[in-house]
Short mmCIF file of C-alpha atoms in Angstrom, two decimals:
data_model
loop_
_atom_site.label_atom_id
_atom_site.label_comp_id
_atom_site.label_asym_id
_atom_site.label_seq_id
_atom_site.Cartn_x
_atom_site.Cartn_y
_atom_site.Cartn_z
CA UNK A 83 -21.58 -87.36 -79.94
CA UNK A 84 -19.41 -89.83 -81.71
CA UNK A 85 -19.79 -91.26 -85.35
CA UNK A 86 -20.08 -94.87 -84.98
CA UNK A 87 -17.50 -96.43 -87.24
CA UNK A 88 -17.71 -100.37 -88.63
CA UNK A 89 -14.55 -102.12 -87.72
CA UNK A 90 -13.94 -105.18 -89.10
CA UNK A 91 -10.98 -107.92 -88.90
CA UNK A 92 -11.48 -110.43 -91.27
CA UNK A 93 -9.04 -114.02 -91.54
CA UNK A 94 -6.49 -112.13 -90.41
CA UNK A 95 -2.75 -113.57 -89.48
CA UNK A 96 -0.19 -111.91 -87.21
CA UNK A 97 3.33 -113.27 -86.04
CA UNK A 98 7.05 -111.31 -85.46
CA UNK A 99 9.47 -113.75 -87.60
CA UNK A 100 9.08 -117.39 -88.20
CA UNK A 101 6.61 -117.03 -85.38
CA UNK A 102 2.45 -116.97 -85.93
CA UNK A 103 0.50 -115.13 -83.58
CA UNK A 104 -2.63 -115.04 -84.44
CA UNK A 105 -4.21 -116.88 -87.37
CA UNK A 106 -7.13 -116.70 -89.36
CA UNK A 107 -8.83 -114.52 -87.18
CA UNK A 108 -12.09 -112.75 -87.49
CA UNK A 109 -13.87 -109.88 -85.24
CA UNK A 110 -16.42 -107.41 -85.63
CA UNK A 111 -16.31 -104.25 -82.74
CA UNK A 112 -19.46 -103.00 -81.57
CA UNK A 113 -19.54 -99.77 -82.44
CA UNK A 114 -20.66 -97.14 -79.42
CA UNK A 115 -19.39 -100.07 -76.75
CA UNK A 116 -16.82 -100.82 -74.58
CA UNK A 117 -14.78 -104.04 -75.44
CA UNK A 118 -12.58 -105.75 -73.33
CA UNK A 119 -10.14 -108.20 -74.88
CA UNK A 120 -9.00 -110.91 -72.09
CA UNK A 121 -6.76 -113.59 -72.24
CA UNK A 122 -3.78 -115.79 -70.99
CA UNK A 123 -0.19 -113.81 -71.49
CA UNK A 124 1.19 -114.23 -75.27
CA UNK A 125 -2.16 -115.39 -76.78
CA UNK A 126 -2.15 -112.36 -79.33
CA UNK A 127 -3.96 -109.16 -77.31
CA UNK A 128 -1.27 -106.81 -77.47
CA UNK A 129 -0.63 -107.98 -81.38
CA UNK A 130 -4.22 -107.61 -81.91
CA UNK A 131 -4.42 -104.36 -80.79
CA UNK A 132 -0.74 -103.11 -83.02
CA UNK A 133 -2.32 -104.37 -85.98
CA UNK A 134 -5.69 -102.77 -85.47
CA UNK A 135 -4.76 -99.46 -85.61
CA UNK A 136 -1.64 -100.45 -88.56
CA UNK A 137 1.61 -100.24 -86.15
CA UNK A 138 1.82 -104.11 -87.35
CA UNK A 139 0.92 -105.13 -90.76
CA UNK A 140 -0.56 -108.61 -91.15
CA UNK A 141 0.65 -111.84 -93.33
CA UNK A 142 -2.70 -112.61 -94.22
CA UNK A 143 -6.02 -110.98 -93.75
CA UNK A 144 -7.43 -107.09 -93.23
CA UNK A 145 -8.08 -104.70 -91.11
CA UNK A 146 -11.22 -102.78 -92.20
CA UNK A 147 -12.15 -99.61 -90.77
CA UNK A 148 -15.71 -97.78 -92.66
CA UNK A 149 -15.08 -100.19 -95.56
CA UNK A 150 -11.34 -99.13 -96.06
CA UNK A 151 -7.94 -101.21 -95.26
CA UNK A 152 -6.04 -99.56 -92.27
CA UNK A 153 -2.67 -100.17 -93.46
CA UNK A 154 -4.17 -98.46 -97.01
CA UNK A 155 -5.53 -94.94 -95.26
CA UNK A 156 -3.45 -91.68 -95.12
CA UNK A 157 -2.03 -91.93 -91.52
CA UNK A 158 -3.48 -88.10 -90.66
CA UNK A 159 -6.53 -89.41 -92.06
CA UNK A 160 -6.44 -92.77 -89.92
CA UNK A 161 -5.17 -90.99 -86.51
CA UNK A 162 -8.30 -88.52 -86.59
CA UNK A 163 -10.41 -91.46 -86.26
CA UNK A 164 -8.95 -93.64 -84.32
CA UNK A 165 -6.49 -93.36 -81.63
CA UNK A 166 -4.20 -95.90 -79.77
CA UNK A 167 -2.72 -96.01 -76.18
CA UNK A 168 0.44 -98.81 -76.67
CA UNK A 169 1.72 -101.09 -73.62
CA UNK A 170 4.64 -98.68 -72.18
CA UNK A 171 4.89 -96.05 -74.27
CA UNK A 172 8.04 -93.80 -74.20
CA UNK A 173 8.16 -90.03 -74.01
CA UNK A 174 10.79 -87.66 -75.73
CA UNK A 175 13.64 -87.10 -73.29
CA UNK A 176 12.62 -84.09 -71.52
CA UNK A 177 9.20 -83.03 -72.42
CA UNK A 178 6.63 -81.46 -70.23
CA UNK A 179 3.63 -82.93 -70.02
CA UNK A 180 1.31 -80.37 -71.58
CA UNK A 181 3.72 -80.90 -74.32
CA UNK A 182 3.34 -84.57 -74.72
CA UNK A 183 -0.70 -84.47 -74.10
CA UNK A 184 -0.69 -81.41 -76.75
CA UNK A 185 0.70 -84.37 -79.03
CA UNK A 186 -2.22 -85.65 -79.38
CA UNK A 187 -3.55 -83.13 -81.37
CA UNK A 188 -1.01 -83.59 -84.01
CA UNK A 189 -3.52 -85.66 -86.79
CA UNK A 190 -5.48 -82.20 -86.49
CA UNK A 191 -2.83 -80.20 -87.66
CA UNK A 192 -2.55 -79.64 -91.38
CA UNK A 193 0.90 -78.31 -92.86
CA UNK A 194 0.51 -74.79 -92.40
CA UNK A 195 -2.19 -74.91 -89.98
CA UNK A 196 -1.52 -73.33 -86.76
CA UNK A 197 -2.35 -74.17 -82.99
CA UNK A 198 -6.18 -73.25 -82.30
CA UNK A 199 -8.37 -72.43 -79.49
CA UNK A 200 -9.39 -75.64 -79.94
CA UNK A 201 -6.33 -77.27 -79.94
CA UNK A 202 -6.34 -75.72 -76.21
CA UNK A 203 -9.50 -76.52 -75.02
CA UNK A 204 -9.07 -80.12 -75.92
CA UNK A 205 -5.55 -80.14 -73.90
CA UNK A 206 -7.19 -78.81 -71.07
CA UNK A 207 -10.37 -80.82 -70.76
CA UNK A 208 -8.10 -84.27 -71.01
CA UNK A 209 -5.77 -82.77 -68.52
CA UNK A 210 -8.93 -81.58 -66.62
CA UNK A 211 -10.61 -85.15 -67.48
CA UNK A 212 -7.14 -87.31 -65.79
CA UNK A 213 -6.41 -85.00 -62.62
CA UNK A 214 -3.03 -83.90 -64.38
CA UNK A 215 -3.56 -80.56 -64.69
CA UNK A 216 -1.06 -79.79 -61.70
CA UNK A 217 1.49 -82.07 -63.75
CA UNK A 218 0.96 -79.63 -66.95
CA UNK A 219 4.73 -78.15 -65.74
CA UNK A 220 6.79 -80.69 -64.63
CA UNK A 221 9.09 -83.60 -66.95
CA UNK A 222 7.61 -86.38 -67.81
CA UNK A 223 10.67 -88.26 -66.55
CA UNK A 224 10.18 -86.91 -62.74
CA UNK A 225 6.84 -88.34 -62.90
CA UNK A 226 5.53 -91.50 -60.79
CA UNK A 227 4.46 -94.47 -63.40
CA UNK A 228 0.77 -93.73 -61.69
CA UNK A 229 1.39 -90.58 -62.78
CA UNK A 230 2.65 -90.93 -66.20
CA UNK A 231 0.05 -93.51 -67.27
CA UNK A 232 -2.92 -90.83 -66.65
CA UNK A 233 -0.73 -88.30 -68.87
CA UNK A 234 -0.71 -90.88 -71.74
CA UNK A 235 -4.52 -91.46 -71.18
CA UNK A 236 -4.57 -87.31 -71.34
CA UNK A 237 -2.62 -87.30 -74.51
CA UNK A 238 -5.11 -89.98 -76.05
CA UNK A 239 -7.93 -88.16 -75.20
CA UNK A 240 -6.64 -84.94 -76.58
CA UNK A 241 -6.59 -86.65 -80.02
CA UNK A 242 -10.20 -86.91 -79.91
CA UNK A 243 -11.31 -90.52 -81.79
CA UNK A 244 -14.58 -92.09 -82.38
CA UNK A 245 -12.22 -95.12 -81.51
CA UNK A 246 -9.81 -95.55 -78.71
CA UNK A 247 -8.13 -98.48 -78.43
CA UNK A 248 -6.02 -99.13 -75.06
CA UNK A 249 -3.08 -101.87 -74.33
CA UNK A 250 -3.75 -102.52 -70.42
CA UNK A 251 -4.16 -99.30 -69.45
CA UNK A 252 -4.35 -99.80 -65.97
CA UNK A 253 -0.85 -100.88 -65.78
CA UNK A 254 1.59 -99.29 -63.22
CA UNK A 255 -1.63 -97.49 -61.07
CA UNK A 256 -2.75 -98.63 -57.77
CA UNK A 257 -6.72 -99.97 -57.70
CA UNK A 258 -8.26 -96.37 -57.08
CA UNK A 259 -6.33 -95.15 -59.93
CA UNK A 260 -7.89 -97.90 -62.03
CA UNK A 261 -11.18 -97.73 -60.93
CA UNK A 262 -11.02 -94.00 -61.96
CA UNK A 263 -9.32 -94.07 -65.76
CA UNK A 264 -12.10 -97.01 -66.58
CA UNK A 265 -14.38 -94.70 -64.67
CA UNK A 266 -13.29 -91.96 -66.91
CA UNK A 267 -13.27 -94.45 -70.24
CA UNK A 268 -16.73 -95.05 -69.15
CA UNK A 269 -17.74 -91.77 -68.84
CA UNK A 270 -16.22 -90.86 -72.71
CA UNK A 271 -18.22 -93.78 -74.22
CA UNK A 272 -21.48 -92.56 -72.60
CA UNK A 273 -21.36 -89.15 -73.09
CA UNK A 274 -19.14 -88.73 -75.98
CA UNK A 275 -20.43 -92.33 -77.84
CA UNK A 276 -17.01 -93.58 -78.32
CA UNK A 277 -16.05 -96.44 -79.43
CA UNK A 278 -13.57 -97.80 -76.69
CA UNK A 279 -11.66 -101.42 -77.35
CA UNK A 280 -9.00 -102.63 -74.89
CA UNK A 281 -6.69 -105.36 -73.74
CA UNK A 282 -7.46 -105.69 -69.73
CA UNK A 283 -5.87 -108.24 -67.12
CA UNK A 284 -8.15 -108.01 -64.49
CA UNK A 285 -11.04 -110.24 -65.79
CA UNK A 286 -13.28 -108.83 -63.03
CA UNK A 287 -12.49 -105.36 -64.14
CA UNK A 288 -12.86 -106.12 -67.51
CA UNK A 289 -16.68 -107.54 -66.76
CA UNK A 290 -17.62 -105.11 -64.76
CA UNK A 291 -16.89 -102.37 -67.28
CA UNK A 292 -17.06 -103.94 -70.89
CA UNK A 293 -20.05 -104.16 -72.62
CA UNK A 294 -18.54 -107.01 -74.68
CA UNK A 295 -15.72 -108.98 -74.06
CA UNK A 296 -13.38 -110.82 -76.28
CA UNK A 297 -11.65 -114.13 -74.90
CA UNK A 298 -8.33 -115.32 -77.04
CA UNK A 299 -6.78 -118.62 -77.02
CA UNK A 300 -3.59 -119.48 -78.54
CA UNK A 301 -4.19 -116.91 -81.56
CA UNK A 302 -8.11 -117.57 -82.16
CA UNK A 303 -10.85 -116.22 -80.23
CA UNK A 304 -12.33 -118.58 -77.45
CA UNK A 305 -15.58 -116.69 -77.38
CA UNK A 306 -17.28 -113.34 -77.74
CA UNK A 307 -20.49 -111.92 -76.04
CA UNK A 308 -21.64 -109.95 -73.07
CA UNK A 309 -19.65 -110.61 -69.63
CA UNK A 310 -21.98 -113.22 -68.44
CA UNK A 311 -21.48 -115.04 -71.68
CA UNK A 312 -17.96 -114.93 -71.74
CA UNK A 313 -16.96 -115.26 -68.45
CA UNK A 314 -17.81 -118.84 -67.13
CA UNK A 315 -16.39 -121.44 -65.14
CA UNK A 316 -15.49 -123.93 -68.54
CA UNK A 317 -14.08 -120.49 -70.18
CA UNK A 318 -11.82 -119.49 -67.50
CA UNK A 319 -10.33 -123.26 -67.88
CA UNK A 320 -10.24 -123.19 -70.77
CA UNK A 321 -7.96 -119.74 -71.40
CA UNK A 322 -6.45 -119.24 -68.54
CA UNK A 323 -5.96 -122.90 -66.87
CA UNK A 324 -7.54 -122.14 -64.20
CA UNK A 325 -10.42 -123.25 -61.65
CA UNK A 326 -12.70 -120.66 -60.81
CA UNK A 327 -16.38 -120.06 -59.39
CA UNK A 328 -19.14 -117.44 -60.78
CA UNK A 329 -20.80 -115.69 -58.69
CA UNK A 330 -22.95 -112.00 -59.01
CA UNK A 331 -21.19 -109.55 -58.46
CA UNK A 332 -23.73 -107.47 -55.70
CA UNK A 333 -22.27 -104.07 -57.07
CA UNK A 334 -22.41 -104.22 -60.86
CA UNK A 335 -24.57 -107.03 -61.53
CA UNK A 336 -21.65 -108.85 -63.85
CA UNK A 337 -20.23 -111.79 -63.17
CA UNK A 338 -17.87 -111.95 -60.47
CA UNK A 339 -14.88 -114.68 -60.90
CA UNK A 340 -13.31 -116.20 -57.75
CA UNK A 341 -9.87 -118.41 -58.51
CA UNK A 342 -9.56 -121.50 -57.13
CA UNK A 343 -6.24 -122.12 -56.26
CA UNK A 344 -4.17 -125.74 -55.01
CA UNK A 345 -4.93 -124.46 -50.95
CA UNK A 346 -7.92 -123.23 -51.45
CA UNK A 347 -10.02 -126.77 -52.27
CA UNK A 348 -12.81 -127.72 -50.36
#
């Protein structure tokens, strides 16, 4: 099992130039859960996410991970804790993919340390884990972007974090192919205990599968709580612009939203 780690954002500010992302913002991840973070595009998820695990270091505010500063830690020291999946990532020109998902055990790897059993048997089960084990061969580049997305995921999991965090990764896979990596994200939080937090589209996805979601708004967070809390009628408007009604939904339980659209008024 996992170690459950405290993460922490406290007043923290984000922004790319003159321009302010995110401000003031505070958060607190469950540890041992699966967050979702949800909201409208450019509200701050993907900048969120960069700055949580110290790709993006922040005007104001911290990042605290077990009582420490992210942007603070030894990067070796960071990356065997916590691991991060970015929005379209880009492999080396070239490289196999048992190559790139051996990548991921690169925080494990001291200076004159060499590659262990271990090292293997973690490639294998994340190959084994994503269905790419028949990929282990071939170029990234020839690869479909279904198919490439599940070899990131493999690489991730090869790293082996307490805490995953994930930038949509659902993107570029068709809905079986999402229903099995959050399957499989599922499976590593209940089995494994690991901590998983990530940005997610699909609001109906993200409440079937999160045990807590996060809603942003223009750079401050809307609301925070368990799917049903989150995910109502007056919070959908109020993110997203949009009209909506809740229902159950009769597989999971979670709220289930249903857009309401200009020809679809009754």
């Amino acid at each position: 099992m996992s170690i459950e780690h405290s993460l922490l954002i406290e007043n923290l500010t984000l922004g790319y130039g003159d321009r302010t992302v995110i401000e003031n913002l505070d958060l607190h991840v469950p540890p041992g859960e699966v967050t979702a973070i949800v909201g409208a595009n450019a509200c701050g998820k993907s900048t969120l996410l960069r700055s949580m695990s110290r790709l993006l270091a922040p005007r104001a505010g911290r990042v605290i991970l077990d009582g420490k500063s992210v942007h603070r830690m030894p990067a070796k020291q960071l990356a065997r804790t916590l691991g991060l999946l970015p929005q379209s990532p880009i492999a080396p020109e070239g490289i196999t993919v048992a190559d790139l998902v051996g990548r991921g055990r690169n925080p494990h790897q001291g200076i004159l340390s060499r590659w262990s059993t271990a090292d293997d048997l973690a490639v294998a089960d994340a190959l084994e884990a994503t269905e790419t084990v028949d990929l282990a061969d071939r170029s990234v580049d020839e690869l479909s972007g279904g198919q490439r997305q599940r070899v990131w995921i493999a690489m991730a999991l090869a790293q082996q974090t307490d805490l995953l965090l994930l930038d949509e990764p659902t993107t570029f896979l068709d809905v079986s192919h999402q229903i099995e990596v959050l399957d499989l994200l599922t499976d590593l939080n209940r089995t494994r205990g690991t901590t998983i937090v990530m940005v997610l589209h699909d609001l109906n996805l993200a409440a079937r599968y999160a045990d807590h979601l996060v809603a942003l708004a223009a750079g401050q967070v809307y609301s925070r709580g368990t799917p049903a809390e989150v995910l109502t009628e007056e919070g959908v408007r109020a993110v997203f612009g949009l009209d909506s009604q809740m229902i159950i939904d009769p597989t999971s339980g979670k709220p289930l939203m249903l857009p309401i659209g200009r020809h679809h008024m009754v």
